CSV table of C-alpha atoms in Angstrom, one decimal:
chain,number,residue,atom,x,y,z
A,1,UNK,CA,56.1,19.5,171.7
A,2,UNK,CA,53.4,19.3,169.2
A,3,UNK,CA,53.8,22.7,168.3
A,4,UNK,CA,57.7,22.2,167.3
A,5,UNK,CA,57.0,18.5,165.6
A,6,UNK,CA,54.3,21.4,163.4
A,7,UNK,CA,56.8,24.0,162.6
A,8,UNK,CA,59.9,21.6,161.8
A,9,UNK,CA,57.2,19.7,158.9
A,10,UNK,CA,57.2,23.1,157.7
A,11,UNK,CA,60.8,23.7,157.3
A,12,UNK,CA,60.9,21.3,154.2
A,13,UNK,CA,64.5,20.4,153.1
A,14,UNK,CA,65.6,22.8,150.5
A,15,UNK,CA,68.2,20.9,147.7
A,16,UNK,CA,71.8,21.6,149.0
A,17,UNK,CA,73.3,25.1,147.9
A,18,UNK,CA,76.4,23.3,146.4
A,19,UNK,CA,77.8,27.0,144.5
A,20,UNK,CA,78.0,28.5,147.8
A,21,UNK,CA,79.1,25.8,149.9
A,22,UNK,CA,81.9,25.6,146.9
A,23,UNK,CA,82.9,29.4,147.4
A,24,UNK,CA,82.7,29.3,151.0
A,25,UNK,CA,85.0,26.4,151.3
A,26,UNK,CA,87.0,27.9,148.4
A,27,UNK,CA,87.5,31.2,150.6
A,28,UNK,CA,88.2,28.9,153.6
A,29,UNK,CA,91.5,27.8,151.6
A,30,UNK,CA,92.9,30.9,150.4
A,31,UNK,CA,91.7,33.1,153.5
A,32,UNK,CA,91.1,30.8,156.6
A,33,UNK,CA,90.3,34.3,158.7
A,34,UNK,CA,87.8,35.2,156.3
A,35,UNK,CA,86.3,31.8,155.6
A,36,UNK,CA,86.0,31.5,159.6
A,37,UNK,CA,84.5,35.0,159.8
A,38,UNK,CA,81.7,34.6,156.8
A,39,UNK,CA,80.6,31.4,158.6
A,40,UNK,CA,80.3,32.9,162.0
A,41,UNK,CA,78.5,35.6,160.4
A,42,UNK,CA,75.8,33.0,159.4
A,43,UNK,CA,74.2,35.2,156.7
A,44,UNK,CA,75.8,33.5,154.1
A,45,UNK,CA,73.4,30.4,154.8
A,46,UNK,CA,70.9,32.3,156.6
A,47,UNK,CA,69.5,34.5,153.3
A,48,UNK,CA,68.9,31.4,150.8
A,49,UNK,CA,67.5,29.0,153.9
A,50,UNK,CA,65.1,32.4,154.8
A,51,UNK,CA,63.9,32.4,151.5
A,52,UNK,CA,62.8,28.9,151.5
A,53,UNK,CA,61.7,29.0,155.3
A,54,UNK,CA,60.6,32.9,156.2
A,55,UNK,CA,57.1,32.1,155.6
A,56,UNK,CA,56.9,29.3,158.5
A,57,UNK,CA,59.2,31.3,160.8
A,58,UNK,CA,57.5,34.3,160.6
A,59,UNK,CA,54.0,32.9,161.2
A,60,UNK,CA,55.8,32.0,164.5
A,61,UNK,CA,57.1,35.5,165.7
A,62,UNK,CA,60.4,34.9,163.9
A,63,UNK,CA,62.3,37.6,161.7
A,64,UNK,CA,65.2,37.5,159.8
A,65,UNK,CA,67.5,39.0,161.9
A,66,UNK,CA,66.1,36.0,164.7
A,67,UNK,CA,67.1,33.6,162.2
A,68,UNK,CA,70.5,34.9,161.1
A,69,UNK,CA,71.1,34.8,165.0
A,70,UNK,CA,70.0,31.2,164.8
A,71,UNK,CA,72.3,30.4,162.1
A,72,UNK,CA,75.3,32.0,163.7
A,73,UNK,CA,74.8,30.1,166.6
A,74,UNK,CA,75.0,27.5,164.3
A,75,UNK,CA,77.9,28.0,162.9
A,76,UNK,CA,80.3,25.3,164.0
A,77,UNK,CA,77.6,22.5,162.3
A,78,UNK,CA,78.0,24.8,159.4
A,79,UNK,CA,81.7,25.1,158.9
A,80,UNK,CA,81.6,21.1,159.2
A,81,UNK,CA,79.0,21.2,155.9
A,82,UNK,CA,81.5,23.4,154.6
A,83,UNK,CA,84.6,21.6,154.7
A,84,UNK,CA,82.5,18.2,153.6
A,85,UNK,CA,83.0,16.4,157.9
A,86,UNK,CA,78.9,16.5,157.6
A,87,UNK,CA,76.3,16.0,155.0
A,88,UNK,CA,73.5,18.9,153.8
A,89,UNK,CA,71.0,17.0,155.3
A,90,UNK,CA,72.6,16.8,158.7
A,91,UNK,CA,73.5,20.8,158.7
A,92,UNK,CA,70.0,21.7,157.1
A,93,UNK,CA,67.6,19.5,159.7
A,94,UNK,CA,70.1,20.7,162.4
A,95,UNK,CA,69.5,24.3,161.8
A,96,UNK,CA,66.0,24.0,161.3
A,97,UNK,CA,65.7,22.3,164.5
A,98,UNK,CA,67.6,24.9,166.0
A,99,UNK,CA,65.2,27.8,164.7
A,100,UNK,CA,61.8,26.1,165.5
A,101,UNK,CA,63.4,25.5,169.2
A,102,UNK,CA,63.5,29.6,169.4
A,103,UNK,CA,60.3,30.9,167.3
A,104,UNK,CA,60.0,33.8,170.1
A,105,UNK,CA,55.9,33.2,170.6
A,106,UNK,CA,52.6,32.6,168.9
A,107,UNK,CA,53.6,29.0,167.1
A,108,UNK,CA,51.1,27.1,169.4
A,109,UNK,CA,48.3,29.6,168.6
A,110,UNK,CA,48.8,29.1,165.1
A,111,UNK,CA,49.5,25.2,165.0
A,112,UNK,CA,45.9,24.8,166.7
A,113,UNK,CA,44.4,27.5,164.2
A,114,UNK,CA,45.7,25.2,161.6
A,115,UNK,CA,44.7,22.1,162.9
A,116,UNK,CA,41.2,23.5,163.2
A,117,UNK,CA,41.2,24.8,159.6
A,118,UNK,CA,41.3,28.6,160.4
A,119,UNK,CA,44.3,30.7,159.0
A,120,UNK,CA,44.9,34.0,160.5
């Protein structure tokens, strides 16, 4: 449990992506099909959260494509964001939880190299 409590403190809260939640809603509108299908795609949220949250994730065995899976299981939370039903902080912490519930190994090994001031 430790090891989670670690690698969420890691996954700092990036300022809301306003733009794209602003397109993506926008799209929603005109093209509900679409809208539905960029969201369950989960990419759209998935490349700017990676950018701020890759290094953490992949010190724990996660890639990209893990998180994108993440996200897409995600995506109900996220279409909520979307449409304004939750806040940024609710959808961010939520996926973030999320991901650092399925870093696929290693995350303990490195929490206890960190707490014992050794980086790999």
């Amino acid at each position: 449990m430790e090891d989670l409590n670690n690698l969420r403190s890691e996954l700092r809260m990036p300022e809301e992506p306003a733009e794209l939640r602003t397109r993506t809603r926008s799209l929603i509108e005109q093209s509900p099909c679409e809208g539905r299908s960029v969201i369950r795609d989960g990419e759209f949220l998935a490349a700017p959260l990676w950018e701020e949250w890759s290094e953490a994730l992949t010190g724990c065995g996660m890639d990209y494509d893990d998180f994108v899976e993440v996200a897409r299981g995600y995506a109900d939370e996220v279409r909520l964001w979307v449409v304004g039903e939750r806040v940024w902080e609710h959808c961010a912490s939520g996926l973030a939880g999320r991901a650092a519930r399925r870093v696929p190994g290693g995350c303990g090994e490195r929490a206890e190299l960190a707490g014992a001031g050794v980086s790999r």
